[in-house]
PDB file of C-alpha atoms in Angstrom:
ATOM      1  CA  MET A   1      -0.185  -0.161   0.047  1.00  0.00           C
ATOM      2  CA  TYR A   2       1.323   3.072  -1.174  1.00  0.00           C
ATOM      3  CA  GLU A   3       2.136   5.325   2.427  1.00  0.00           C
ATOM      4  CA  LEU A   4       2.300   9.267   1.934  1.00  0.00           C
ATOM      5  CA  LYS A   5       5.116  10.899   2.258  1.00  0.00           C
ATOM      6  CA  THR A   6       3.782  14.537   3.342  1.00  0.00           C
ATOM      7  CA  LYS A   7       1.721  14.633   6.136  1.00  0.00           C
ATOM      8  CA  GLU A   8       0.895  16.732   8.954  1.00  0.00           C
ATOM      9  CA  ASN A   9       3.163  17.237  11.685  1.00  0.00           C
ATOM     10  CA  ASP A  10       4.250  18.968  14.525  1.00  0.00           C
ATOM     11  CA  SER A  11       7.309  20.520  12.803  1.00  0.00           C
ATOM     12  CA  SER A  12       7.644  24.305  14.348  1.00  0.00           C
ATOM     13  CA  VAL A  13       7.217  26.220  11.330  1.00  0.00           C
ATOM     14  CA  ILE A  14       8.808  28.898  12.369  1.00  0.00           C
ATOM     15  CA  GLU A  15      11.724  27.163  12.888  1.00  0.00           C
ATOM     16  CA  PHE A  16      11.511  26.396   9.486  1.00  0.00           C
ATOM     17  CA  ILE A  17      11.171  29.832   8.026  1.00  0.00           C
ATOM     18  CA  GLU A  18      14.413  30.638  10.147  1.00  0.00           C
ATOM     19  CA  ALA A  19      16.201  27.982   8.203  1.00  0.00           C
ATOM     20  CA  VAL A  20      15.374  29.591   4.978  1.00  0.00           C
ATOM     21  CA  GLU A  21      19.107  30.539   3.684  1.00  0.00           C
ATOM     22  CA  ASN A  22      18.121  32.955   1.475  1.00  0.00           C
ATOM     23  CA  PRO A  23      16.984  36.182   3.658  1.00  0.00           C
ATOM     24  CA  LYS A  24      14.281  37.898   1.276  1.00  0.00           C
ATOM     25  CA  LYS A  25      12.750  34.295   0.040  1.00  0.00           C
ATOM     26  CA  ARG A  26      12.198  34.280   4.646  1.00  0.00           C
ATOM     27  CA  GLU A  27      10.697  37.547   4.920  1.00  0.00           C
ATOM     28  CA  ASP A  28       8.683  36.376   2.187  1.00  0.00           C
ATOM     29  CA  ALA A  29       8.206  33.223   3.936  1.00  0.00           C
ATOM     30  CA  TYR A  30       6.734  35.198   7.043  1.00  0.00           C
ATOM     31  CA  LYS A  31       3.851  38.079   5.006  1.00  0.00           C
ATOM     32  CA  LEU A  32       3.224  34.701   3.304  1.00  0.00           C
ATOM     33  CA  LEU A  33       2.326  33.108   6.338  1.00  0.00           C
ATOM     34  CA  ASP A  34       0.276  36.145   7.391  1.00  0.00           C
ATOM     35  CA  ILE A  35      -1.857  36.140   4.664  1.00  0.00           C
ATOM     36  CA  PHE A  36      -2.735  32.177   4.914  1.00  0.00           C
ATOM     37  CA  THR A  37      -3.229  32.433   8.190  1.00  0.00           C
ATOM     38  CA  GLU A  38      -5.036  36.004   7.976  1.00  0.00           C
ATOM     39  CA  THR A  39      -6.845  34.629   4.808  1.00  0.00           C
ATOM     40  CA  THR A  40      -7.677  31.288   5.760  1.00  0.00           C
ATOM     41  CA  GLY A  41      -8.256  31.446  10.025  1.00  0.00           C
ATOM     42  CA  PHE A  42      -6.598  28.113   9.788  1.00  0.00           C
ATOM     43  CA  PRO A  43      -3.573  27.770  12.340  1.00  0.00           C
ATOM     44  CA  ALA A  44      -0.204  26.860  10.039  1.00  0.00           C
ATOM     45  CA  LYS A  45       1.253  23.480  10.565  1.00  0.00           C
ATOM     46  CA  MET A  46       3.846  22.018   9.105  1.00  0.00           C
ATOM     47  CA  TRP A  47       3.219  19.049   6.273  1.00  0.00           C
ATOM     48  CA  GLY A  48       6.144  16.647   5.397  1.00  0.00           C
ATOM     49  CA  PRO A  49       9.490  18.408   6.104  1.00  0.00           C
ATOM     50  CA  SER A  50       9.061  21.179   3.726  1.00  0.00           C
ATOM     51  CA  ILE A  51       5.037  22.151   2.867  1.00  0.00           C
ATOM     52  CA  ILE A  52       3.894  24.972   5.115  1.00  0.00           C
ATOM     53  CA  GLY A  53      -0.303  24.118   5.177  1.00  0.00           C
ATOM     54  CA  PHE A  54      -3.700  25.679   6.397  1.00  0.00           C
ATOM     55  CA  GLY A  55      -6.748  23.520   7.087  1.00  0.00           C
ATOM     56  CA  LYS A  56      -7.020  20.065   5.773  1.00  0.00           C
ATOM     57  CA  TYR A  57      -9.514  17.594   4.089  1.00  0.00           C
ATOM     58  CA  HIS A  58      -9.445  14.415   3.633  1.00  0.00           C
ATOM     59  CA  TYR A  59      -9.748  13.355  -0.202  1.00  0.00           C
ATOM     60  CA  LYS A  60     -10.358  10.005  -1.918  1.00  0.00           C
ATOM     61  CA  TYR A  61     -10.133   9.573  -5.556  1.00  0.00           C
ATOM     62  CA  ALA A  62     -11.895   6.657  -7.700  1.00  0.00           C
ATOM     63  CA  THR A  63      -8.759   5.016  -7.709  1.00  0.00           C
ATOM     64  CA  GLY A  64      -9.375   4.057  -4.016  1.00  0.00           C
ATOM     65  CA  HIS A  65      -6.447   6.233  -3.159  1.00  0.00           C
ATOM     66  CA  GLU A  66      -7.172   7.979  -0.232  1.00  0.00           C
ATOM     67  CA  GLY A  67      -5.248  10.386   1.963  1.00  0.00           C
ATOM     68  CA  ASP A  68      -5.538  14.053   3.793  1.00  0.00           C
ATOM     69  CA  ALA A  69      -3.942  17.287   2.669  1.00  0.00           C
ATOM     70  CA  PRO A  70      -4.170  21.033   3.307  1.00  0.00           C
ATOM     71  CA  LEU A  71      -6.511  23.113   1.807  1.00  0.00           C
ATOM     72  CA  VAL A  72      -4.024  25.247   1.014  1.00  0.00           C
ATOM     73  CA  GLY A  73      -0.367  26.220   1.795  1.00  0.00           C
ATOM     74  CA  PHE A  74       3.108  27.090   0.537  1.00  0.00           C
ATOM     75  CA  SER A  75       7.043  26.305   0.531  1.00  0.00           C
ATOM     76  CA  PRO A  76      10.155  28.447   0.083  1.00  0.00           C
ATOM     77  CA  ARG A  77      11.700  26.103  -1.731  1.00  0.00           C
ATOM     78  CA  LYS A  78      15.648  27.175  -2.780  1.00  0.00           C
ATOM     79  CA  ALA A  79      14.650  27.813  -6.671  1.00  0.00           C
ATOM     80  CA  LYS A  80      11.117  29.566  -6.101  1.00  0.00           C
ATOM     81  CA  ILE A  81       7.950  29.761  -3.733  1.00  0.00           C
ATOM     82  CA  SER A  82       5.776  27.228  -4.432  1.00  0.00           C
ATOM     83  CA  LEU A  83       2.198  28.031  -3.648  1.00  0.00           C
ATOM     84  CA  TYR A  84      -0.376  25.103  -3.236  1.00  0.00           C
ATOM     85  CA  PHE A  85      -4.037  25.458  -4.431  1.00  0.00           C
ATOM     86  CA  ALA A  86      -6.758  22.833  -5.132  1.00  0.00           C
ATOM     87  CA  THR A  87      -6.750  21.101  -8.498  1.00  0.00           C
ATOM     88  CA  GLY A  88      -9.105  21.189 -11.007  1.00  0.00           C
ATOM     89  CA  ASP A  89     -10.855  24.314 -10.324  1.00  0.00           C
ATOM     90  CA  THR A  90     -11.325  26.357 -13.443  1.00  0.00           C
ATOM     91  CA  LYS A  91     -11.870  29.335 -11.179  1.00  0.00           C
ATOM     92  CA  ARG A  92      -8.062  29.177 -10.703  1.00  0.00           C
ATOM     93  CA  GLU A  93      -7.093  29.324 -14.597  1.00  0.00           C
ATOM     94  CA  GLU A  94      -9.355  32.997 -13.829  1.00  0.00           C
ATOM     95  CA  LEU A  95      -7.565  34.467 -11.232  1.00  0.00           C
ATOM     96  CA  LEU A  96      -4.089  33.434 -12.347  1.00  0.00           C
ATOM     97  CA  GLN A  97      -4.885  35.698 -15.151  1.00  0.00           C
ATOM     98  CA  ASN A  98      -4.252  39.100 -12.983  1.00  0.00           C
ATOM     99  CA  PHE A  99      -1.829  37.176 -10.298  1.00  0.00           C
ATOM    100  CA  GLY A 100       1.111  38.742 -11.822  1.00  0.00           C
ATOM    101  CA  LYS A 101       4.740  37.502 -12.894  1.00  0.00           C
ATOM    102  CA  HIS A 102       4.091  33.314 -12.103  1.00  0.00           C
ATOM    103  CA  THR A 103       4.581  29.730 -13.554  1.00  0.00           C
ATOM    104  CA  THR A 104       2.245  26.528 -12.743  1.00  0.00           C
ATOM    105  CA  GLY A 105       2.496  22.751 -12.163  1.00  0.00           C
ATOM    106  CA  LYS A 106      -0.307  20.634 -11.891  1.00  0.00           C
ATOM    107  CA  ALA A 107      -1.441  21.505  -8.400  1.00  0.00           C
ATOM    108  CA  CYS A 108       1.416  24.060  -7.869  1.00  0.00           C
ATOM    109  CA  VAL A 109       1.936  27.546  -8.514  1.00  0.00           C
ATOM    110  CA  TYR A 110       5.369  28.731  -8.591  1.00  0.00           C
ATOM    111  CA  ILE A 111       7.030  32.926  -8.039  1.00  0.00           C
ATOM    112  CA  ASN A 112       9.661  34.020  -7.285  1.00  0.00           C
ATOM    113  CA  LYS A 113       8.936  36.369  -5.012  1.00  0.00           C
ATOM    114  CA  ILE A 114       5.881  38.879  -2.923  1.00  0.00           C
ATOM    115  CA  ALA A 115       6.699  41.753  -5.234  1.00  0.00           C
ATOM    116  CA  ASP A 116       6.173  39.914  -8.367  1.00  0.00           C
ATOM    117  CA  ILE A 117       2.679  39.134  -7.528  1.00  0.00           C
ATOM    118  CA  ASN A 118      -1.145  40.699  -6.768  1.00  0.00           C
ATOM    119  CA  GLU A 119      -1.842  40.001  -3.021  1.00  0.00           C
ATOM    120  CA  ASP A 120      -5.408  40.804  -3.319  1.00  0.00           C
ATOM    121  CA  VAL A 121      -5.341  38.385  -6.047  1.00  0.00           C
ATOM    122  CA  LEU A 122      -3.279  35.673  -3.611  1.00  0.00           C
ATOM    123  CA  LYS A 123      -5.978  36.465  -1.047  1.00  0.00           C
ATOM    124  CA  ALA A 124      -8.673  35.430  -4.111  1.00  0.00           C
ATOM    125  CA  LEU A 125      -6.985  32.028  -4.829  1.00  0.00           C
ATOM    126  CA  ILE A 126      -6.586  30.654  -1.673  1.00  0.00           C
ATOM    127  CA  VAL A 127     -10.460  31.414  -0.737  1.00  0.00           C
ATOM    128  CA  GLN A 128     -11.791  29.729  -3.945  1.00  0.00           C
ATOM    129  CA  SER A 129      -9.434  26.804  -3.235  1.00  0.00           C
ATOM    130  CA  ILE A 130     -10.969  26.270  -0.094  1.00  0.00           C
ATOM    131  CA  ALA A 131     -14.218  26.884  -1.191  1.00  0.00           C
ATOM    132  CA  PHE A 132     -14.024  24.334  -4.234  1.00  0.00           C
ATOM    133  CA  LEU A 133     -12.207  21.715  -1.701  1.00  0.00           C
ATOM    134  CA  LYS A 134     -15.312  21.949   0.646  1.00  0.00           C
ATOM    135  CA  GLU A 135     -17.855  21.744  -2.479  1.00  0.00           C
ATOM    136  CA  THR A 136     -15.740  18.825  -3.610  1.00  0.00           C
ATOM    137  CA  TYR A 137     -15.276  17.407  -0.466  1.00  0.00           C
ATOM    138  CA  PRO A 138     -18.224  18.048   1.352  1.00  0.00           C
ATOM    139  CA  ASP A 139     -18.044  15.888   4.256  1.00  0.00           C
ATOM    140  CA  GLN A 140     -15.182  17.198   5.934  1.00  0.00           C
ATOM    141  CA  PRO A 141     -14.479  18.008  10.037  1.00  0.00           C
ATOM    142  CA  GLU A 142     -14.386  21.634  10.805  1.00  0.00           C
TER     143      GLU A 142
END
């Protein structure tokens, strides 16, 4: 059976951010921590060794694979900052048109720095992602 590596844990979010080598990236990580915390209303939790997640939901795919994941999150990685939003949400694409400088992967949106993006659109992406996941997986504990 597949064992999910990215699990919520009790590691310190602040210690993780303090360990970010690049001072500008560390500063952006603290700013993102504030934005995500204020926008979601959830406390920040570490997921695996390097993802800061907010809230959580339980998913189950048609294949039978299931697990828990953060509703939204971010990770200040060496190359870029990864932002984690819901996959499969068509409204995400609309919002990203006015987001600023970014690239996208399947689940991630990558940015170089906060100065490159529109913070109001970031907040809208967070809110939309949570709404989409709550709609997609309605039977969730709060």
